CSV table of C-alpha atoms in Angstrom, one decimal:
chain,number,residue,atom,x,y,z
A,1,UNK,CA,-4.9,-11.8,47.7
A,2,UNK,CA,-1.8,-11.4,45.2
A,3,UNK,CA,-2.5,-8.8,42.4
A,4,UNK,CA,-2.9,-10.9,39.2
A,5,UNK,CA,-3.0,-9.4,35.3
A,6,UNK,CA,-5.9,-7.8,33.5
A,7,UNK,CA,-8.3,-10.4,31.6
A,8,UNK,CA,-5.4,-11.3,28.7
A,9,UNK,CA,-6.2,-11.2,25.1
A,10,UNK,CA,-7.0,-14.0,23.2
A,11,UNK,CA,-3.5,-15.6,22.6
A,12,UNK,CA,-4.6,-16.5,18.6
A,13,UNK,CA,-6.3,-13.0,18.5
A,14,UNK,CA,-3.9,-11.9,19.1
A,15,UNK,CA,-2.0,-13.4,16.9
A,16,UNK,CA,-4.5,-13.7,13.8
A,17,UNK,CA,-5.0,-9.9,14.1
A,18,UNK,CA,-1.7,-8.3,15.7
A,19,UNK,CA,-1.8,-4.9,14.5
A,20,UNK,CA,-5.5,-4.2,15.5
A,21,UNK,CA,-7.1,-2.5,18.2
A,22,UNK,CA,-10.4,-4.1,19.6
A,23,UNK,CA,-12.7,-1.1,19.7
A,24,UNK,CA,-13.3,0.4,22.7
A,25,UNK,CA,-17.1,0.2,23.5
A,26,UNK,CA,-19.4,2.3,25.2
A,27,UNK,CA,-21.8,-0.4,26.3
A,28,UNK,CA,-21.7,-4.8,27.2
A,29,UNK,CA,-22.4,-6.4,23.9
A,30,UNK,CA,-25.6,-7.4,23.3
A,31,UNK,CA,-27.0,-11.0,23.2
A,32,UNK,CA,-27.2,-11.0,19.6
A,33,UNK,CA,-24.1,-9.0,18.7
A,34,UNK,CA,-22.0,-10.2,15.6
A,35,UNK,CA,-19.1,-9.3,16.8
A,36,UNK,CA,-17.4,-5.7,17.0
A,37,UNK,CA,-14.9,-7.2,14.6
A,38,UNK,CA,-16.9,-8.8,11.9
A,39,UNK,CA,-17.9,-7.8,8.8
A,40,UNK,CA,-21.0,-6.9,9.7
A,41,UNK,CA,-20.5,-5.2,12.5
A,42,UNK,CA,-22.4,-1.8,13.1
A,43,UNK,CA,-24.3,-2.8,10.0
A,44,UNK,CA,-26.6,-6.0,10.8
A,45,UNK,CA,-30.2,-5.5,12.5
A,46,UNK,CA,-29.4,-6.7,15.7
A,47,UNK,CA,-27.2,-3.8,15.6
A,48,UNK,CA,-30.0,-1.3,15.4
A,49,UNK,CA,-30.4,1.1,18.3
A,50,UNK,CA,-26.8,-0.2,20.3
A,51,UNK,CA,-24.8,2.2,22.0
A,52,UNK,CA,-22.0,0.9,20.0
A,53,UNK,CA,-23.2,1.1,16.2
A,54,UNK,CA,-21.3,3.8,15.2
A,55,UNK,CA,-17.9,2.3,16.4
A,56,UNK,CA,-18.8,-0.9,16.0
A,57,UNK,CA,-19.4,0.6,12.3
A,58,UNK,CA,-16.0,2.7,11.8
A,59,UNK,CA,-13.4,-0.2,12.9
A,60,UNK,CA,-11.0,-1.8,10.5
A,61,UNK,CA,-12.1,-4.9,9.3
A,62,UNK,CA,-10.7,-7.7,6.6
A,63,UNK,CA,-7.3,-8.2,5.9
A,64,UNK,CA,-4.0,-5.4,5.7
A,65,UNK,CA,-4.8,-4.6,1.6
A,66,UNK,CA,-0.5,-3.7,1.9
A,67,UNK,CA,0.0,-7.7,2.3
A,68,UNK,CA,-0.1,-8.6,-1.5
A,69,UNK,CA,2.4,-5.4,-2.2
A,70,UNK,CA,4.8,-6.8,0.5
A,71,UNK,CA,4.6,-10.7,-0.5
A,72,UNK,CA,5.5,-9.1,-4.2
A,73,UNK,CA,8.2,-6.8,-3.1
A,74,UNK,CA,10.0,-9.9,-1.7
A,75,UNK,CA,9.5,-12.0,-4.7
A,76,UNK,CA,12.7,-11.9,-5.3
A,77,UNK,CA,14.3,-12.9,-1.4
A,78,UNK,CA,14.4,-16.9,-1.3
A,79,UNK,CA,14.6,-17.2,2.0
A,80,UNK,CA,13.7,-15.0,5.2
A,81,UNK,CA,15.0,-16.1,8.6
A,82,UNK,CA,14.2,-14.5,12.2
A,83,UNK,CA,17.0,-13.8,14.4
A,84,UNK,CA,15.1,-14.3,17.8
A,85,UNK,CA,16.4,-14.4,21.5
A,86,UNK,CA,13.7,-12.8,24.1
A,87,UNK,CA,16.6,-11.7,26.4
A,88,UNK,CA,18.3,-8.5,26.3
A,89,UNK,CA,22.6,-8.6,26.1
A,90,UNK,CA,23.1,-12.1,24.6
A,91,UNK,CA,24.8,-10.5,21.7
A,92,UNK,CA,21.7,-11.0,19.1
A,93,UNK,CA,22.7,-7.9,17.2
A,94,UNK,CA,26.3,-8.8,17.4
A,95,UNK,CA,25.7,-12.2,15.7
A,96,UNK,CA,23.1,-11.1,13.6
A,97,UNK,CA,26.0,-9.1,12.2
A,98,UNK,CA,28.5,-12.1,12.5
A,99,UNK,CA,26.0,-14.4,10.6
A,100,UNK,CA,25.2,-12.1,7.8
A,101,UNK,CA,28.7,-11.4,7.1
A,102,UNK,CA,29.2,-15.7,7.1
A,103,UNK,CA,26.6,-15.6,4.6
A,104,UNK,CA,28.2,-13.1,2.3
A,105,UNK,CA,31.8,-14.6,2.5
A,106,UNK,CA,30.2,-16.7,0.0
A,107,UNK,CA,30.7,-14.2,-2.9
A,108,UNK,CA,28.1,-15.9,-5.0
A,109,UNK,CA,25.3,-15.2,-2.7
A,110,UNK,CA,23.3,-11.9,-1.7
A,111,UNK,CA,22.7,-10.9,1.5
A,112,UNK,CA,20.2,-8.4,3.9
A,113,UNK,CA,19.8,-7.1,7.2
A,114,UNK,CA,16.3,-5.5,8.4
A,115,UNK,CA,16.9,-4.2,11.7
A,116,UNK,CA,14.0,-4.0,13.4
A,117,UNK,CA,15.0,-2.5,16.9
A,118,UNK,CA,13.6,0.4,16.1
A,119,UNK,CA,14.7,1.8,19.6
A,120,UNK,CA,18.4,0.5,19.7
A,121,UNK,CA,19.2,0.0,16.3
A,122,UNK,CA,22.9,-1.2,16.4
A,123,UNK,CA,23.2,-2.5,13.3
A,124,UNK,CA,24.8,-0.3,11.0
A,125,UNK,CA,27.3,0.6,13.3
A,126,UNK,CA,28.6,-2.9,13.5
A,127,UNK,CA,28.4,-3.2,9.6
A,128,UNK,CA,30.4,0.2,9.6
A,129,UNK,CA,27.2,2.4,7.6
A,130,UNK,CA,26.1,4.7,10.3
A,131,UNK,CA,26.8,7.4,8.6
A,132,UNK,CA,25.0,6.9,5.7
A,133,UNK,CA,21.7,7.6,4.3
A,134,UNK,CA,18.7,6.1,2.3
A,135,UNK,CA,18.7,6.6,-1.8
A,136,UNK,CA,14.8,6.8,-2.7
A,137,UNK,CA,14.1,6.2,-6.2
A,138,UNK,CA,10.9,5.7,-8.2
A,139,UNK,CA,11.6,2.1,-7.9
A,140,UNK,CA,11.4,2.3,-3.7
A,141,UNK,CA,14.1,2.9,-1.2
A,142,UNK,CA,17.6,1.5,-1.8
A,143,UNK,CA,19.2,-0.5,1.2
A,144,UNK,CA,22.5,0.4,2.2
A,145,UNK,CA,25.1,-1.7,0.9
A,146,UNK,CA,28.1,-2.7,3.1
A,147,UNK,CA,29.7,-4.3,0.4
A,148,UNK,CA,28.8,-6.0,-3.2
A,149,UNK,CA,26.6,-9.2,-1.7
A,150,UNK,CA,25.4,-7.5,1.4
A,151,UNK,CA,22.9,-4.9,2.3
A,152,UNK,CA,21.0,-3.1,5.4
A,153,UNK,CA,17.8,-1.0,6.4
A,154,UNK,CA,17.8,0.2,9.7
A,155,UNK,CA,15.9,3.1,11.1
A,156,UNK,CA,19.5,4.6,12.2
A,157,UNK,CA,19.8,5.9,8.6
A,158,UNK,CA,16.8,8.3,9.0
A,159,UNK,CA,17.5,9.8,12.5
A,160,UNK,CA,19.1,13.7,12.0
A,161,UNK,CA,21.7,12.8,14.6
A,162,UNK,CA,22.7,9.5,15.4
A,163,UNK,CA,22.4,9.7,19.1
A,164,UNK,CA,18.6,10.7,19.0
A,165,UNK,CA,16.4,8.9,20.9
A,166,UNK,CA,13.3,6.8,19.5
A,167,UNK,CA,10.4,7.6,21.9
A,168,UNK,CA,7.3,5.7,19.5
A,169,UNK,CA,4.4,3.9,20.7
A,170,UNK,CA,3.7,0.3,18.9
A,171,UNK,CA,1.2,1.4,16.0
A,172,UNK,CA,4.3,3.6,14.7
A,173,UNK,CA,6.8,1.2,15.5
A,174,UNK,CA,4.7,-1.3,13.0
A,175,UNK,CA,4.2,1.5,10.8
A,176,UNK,CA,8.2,1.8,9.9
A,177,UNK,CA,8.3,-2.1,10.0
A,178,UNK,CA,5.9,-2.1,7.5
A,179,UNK,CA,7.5,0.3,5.2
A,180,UNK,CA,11.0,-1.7,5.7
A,181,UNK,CA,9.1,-4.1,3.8
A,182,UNK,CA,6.7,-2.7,1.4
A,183,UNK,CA,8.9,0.4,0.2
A,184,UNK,CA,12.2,-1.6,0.1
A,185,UNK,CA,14.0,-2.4,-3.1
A,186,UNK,CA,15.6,-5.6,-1.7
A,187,UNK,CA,15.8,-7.0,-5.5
A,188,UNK,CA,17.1,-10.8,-5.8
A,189,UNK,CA,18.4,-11.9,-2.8
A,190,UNK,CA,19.4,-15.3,-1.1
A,191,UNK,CA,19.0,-14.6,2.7
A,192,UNK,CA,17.3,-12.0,4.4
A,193,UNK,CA,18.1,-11.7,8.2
A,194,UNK,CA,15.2,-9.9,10.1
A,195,UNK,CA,17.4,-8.6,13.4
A,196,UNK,CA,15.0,-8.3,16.1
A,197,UNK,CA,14.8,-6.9,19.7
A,198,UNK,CA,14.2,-8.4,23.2
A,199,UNK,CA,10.8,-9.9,23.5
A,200,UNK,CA,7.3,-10.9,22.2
A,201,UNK,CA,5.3,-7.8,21.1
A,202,UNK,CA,4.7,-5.4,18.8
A,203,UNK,CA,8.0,-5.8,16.4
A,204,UNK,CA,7.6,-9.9,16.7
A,205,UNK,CA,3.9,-9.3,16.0
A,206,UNK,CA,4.4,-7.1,13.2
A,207,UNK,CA,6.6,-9.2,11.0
A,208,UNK,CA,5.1,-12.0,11.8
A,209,UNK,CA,2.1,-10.8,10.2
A,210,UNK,CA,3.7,-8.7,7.4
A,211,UNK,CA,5.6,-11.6,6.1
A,212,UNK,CA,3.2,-14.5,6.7
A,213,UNK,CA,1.8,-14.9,3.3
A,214,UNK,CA,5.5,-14.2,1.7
A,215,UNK,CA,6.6,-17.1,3.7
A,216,UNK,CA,9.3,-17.1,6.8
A,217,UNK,CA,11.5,-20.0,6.5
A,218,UNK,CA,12.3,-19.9,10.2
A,219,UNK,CA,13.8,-18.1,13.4
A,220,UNK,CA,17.6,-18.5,14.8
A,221,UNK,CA,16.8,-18.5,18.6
A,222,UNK,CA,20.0,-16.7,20.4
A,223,UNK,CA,20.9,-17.5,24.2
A,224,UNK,CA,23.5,-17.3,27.0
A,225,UNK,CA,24.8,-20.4,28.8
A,226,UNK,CA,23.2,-18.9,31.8
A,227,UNK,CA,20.2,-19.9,33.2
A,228,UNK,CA,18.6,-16.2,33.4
A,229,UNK,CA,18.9,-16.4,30.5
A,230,UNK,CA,17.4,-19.8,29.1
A,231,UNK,CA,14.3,-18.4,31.0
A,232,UNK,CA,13.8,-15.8,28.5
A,233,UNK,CA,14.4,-18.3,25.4
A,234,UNK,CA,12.2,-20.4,26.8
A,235,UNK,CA,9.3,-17.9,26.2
A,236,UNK,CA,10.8,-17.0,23.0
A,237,UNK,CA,10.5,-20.6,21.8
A,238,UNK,CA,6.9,-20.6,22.9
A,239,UNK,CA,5.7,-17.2,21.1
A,240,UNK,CA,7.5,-19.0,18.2
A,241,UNK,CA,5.2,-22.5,18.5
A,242,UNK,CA,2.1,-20.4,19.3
A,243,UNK,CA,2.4,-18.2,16.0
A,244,UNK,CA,3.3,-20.7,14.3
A,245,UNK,CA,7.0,-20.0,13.5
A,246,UNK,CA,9.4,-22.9,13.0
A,247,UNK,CA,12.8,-22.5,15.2
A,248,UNK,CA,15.7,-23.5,12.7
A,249,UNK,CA,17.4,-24.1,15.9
A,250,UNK,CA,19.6,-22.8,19.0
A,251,UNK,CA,22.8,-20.9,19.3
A,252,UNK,CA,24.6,-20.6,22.5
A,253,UNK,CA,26.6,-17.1,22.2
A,254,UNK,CA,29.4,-16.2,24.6
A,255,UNK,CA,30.6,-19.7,25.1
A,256,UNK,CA,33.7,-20.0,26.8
A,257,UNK,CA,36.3,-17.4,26.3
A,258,UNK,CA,39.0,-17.6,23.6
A,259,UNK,CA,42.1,-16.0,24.0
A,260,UNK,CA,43.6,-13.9,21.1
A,261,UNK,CA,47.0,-14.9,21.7
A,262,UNK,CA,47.3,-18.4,22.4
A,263,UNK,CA,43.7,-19.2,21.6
A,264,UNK,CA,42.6,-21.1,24.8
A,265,UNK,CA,39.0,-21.5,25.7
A,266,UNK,CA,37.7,-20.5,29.4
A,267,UNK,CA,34.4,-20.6,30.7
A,268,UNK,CA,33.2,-17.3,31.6
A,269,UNK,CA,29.9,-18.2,32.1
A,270,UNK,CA,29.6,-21.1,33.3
A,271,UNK,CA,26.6,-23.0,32.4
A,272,UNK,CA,24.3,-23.5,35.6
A,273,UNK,CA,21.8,-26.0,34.0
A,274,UNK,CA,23.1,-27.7,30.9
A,275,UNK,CA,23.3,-24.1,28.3
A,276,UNK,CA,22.2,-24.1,25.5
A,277,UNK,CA,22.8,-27.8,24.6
A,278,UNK,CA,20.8,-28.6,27.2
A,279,UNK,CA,17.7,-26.3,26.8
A,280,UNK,CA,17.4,-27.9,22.6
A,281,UNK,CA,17.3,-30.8,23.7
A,282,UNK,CA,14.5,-30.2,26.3
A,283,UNK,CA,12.3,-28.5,23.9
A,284,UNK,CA,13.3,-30.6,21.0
A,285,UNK,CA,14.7,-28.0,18.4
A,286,UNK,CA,17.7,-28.3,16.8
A,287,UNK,CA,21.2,-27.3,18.6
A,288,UNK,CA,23.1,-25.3,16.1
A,289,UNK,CA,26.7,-24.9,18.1
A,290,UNK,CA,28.6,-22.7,20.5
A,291,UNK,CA,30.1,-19.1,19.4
A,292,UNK,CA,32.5,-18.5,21.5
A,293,UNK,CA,33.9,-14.7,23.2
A,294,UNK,CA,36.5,-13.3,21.3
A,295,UNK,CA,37.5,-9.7,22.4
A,296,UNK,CA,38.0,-9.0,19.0
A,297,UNK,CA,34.6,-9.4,18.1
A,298,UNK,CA,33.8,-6.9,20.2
A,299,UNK,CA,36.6,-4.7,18.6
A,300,UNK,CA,35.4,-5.6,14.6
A,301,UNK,CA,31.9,-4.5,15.5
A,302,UNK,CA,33.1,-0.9,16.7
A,303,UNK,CA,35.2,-0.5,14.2
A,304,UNK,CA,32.4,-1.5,11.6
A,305,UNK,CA,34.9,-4.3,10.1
A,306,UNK,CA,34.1,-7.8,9.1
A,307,UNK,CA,35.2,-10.3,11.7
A,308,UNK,CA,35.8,-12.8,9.0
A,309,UNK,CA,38.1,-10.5,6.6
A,310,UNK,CA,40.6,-9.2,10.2
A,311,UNK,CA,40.8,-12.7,12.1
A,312,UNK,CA,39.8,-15.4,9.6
A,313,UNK,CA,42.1,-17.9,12.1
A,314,UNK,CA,39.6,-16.8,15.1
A,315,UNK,CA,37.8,-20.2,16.6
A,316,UNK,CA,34.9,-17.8,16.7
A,317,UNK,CA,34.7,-17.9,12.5
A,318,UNK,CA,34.7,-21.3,12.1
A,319,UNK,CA,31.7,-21.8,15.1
A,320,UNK,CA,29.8,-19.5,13.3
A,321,UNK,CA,30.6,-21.4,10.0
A,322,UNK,CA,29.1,-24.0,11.4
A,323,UNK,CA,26.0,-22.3,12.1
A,324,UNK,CA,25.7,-21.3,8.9
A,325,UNK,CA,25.7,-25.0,7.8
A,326,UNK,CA,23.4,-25.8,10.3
A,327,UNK,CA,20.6,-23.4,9.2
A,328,UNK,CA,20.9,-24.2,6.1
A,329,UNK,CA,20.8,-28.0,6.3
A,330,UNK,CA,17.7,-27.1,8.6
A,331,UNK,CA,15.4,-25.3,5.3
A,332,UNK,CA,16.9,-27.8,3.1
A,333,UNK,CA,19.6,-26.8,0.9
A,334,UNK,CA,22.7,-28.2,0.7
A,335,UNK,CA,25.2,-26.9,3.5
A,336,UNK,CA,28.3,-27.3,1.3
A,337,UNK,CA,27.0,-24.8,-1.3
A,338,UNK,CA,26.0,-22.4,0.7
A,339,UNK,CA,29.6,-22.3,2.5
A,340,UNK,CA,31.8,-24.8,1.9
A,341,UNK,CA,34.4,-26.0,3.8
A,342,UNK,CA,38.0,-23.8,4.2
């Protein structure tokens, strides 16, 4: 008989209550339990004399009180986008990086990061702030600011040496998250990207939840032409459905190599089974464009320079234009004033 997972979670409990731990009971609940997690739990008279009063009694119930504190410490942010991608190495940091620094070309607009890999946080090194540090004020913590318009919180700017590992379990993991959001001065700003890792736990749980009542316009799904990984998206797109988070649409990063010199586009990796054109159109989101691989990119983001400033000309920029246009023709403004045309 082929091994098969523990009895899963509730797929909307887990989802309705993300950062809480069923308590662990001592004892089968009895037939007229309330529930371990309701408000009456530990407390009503069927409870009377059950091995599992007392915990029943001590666990958390009702809603995070930090909620209202977070929805009013991003008052000021109009509009809060995910940057998803559920497979590791399709570049989602890179063009989280690449998209925020679109944005910002626009010198009327403000921009911010939250990187939320709180184990590989790659961020400020492609925005060219490792080094720095947090400014803490009475008002909350400052973000870092990589230029006038744009800004970044990353957990990179707290470590004592940059190459020091992250070893946290997920309650500590949402703990930072949460403080990213509550303790943040983010002030008045247009776009905030929320850089995430690989995956669908605790992180994607975490802000899902924290930022719920605030409002999340959306999430940027990232991806590969390859089919390995449009598997991984796939999931990613279904996490997103389930908890209830509309996907402003699909990017396919790495598309086609361009060459710096004459500018040529090759196919490094070849698409197997459509790419990403393919994949929107099978799970009927919206197909935002192809970035295609410019070595350069590669070079900007270790150098910590702005792709757009070193090689406006690139074929990369004006793909990634484009997706700017895209996302925000998906939540409704009006493309051409958010970046118009060169």
């Amino acid at each position: 008989m082929a091994p098969s997972l523990e009895e899963p979670e509730a797929v909307q409990d887990v989802l309705d209550n993300p950062l809480k731990a069923r308590p662990q009971l001592v004892a089968p609940e009895p037939e007229h339990c309330p529930g371990p997690e309701s408000e009456s739990a530990g407390k009503a008279d069927s409870c009377a004399g059950c091995p599992n009063q007392a915990i029943c009694a001590s666990a958390p119930k009702g809603p995070d009180p930090d909620i209202p504190l977070i929805s009013d410490r991003l008052s000021g942010v109009k509009h809060k986008i995910l940057i998803l991608s559920g497979k590791g190495g399709v570049g989602k940091s890179t063009f989280t990086s690449l998209l925020a620094h679109a944005f910002a070309t626009n010198d009327d607009m403000t921009i911010g990061i939250m990187d939320t890999d709180i184990c590989g946080p790659s961020i400020p090194k492609m925005m060219g702030v490792e080094s720095e540090t947090i400014h803490i004020s009475n008002t909350g913590w400052s973000p870092v600011w990589v230029s006038d318009n744009l800004g970044v919180m990353s957990i990179q700017f707290m470590l004592p040496n940059r190459d020091d590992a992250v070893i946290w379990r997920g309650p500590k993991k949402n703990g930072l998250i949460k403080q990213f959001l509550k303790e943040v001065e983010w002030g008045n700003m247009d776009f905030l990207l929320v850089d995430t890792p690989p995956g669908t736990s605790d992180e994607h749980l975490s802000v899902n939840s924290f930022l719920k009542e605030s409002g999340i316009d959306g999430a940027v799904m990232v991806t590969t032409p390859q089919e390995v990984a449009l598997l991984d998206v796939r999931k990613e797109i279904d996490f997103c459905r389930k908890a209830g988070i509309r996907v402003l649409g699909l990017v396919e990063n790495m598309s086609g190599f361009v060459c710096p010199k004459c500018t040529h586009e090759s196919q490094i990796f070849k698409a197997t089974t459509g790419g990403g054109a393919a994949l929107a159109k099978e799970m009927n989101i919206p197909f935002l464009g192809e970035v295609p691989l410019d070595p350069r990119i590669g070079m900007a983001c270790d150098y910590g320079e702005s792709f757009f400033d070193q090689f406006p000309d690139s074929p990369a920029c004006k793909s990634l234009k484009d997706v700017v246009r895209g996302v925000a023709h998906e939540i409704g403004l009006e493309a051409q004033q958010i970046l118009p045309d060169d």
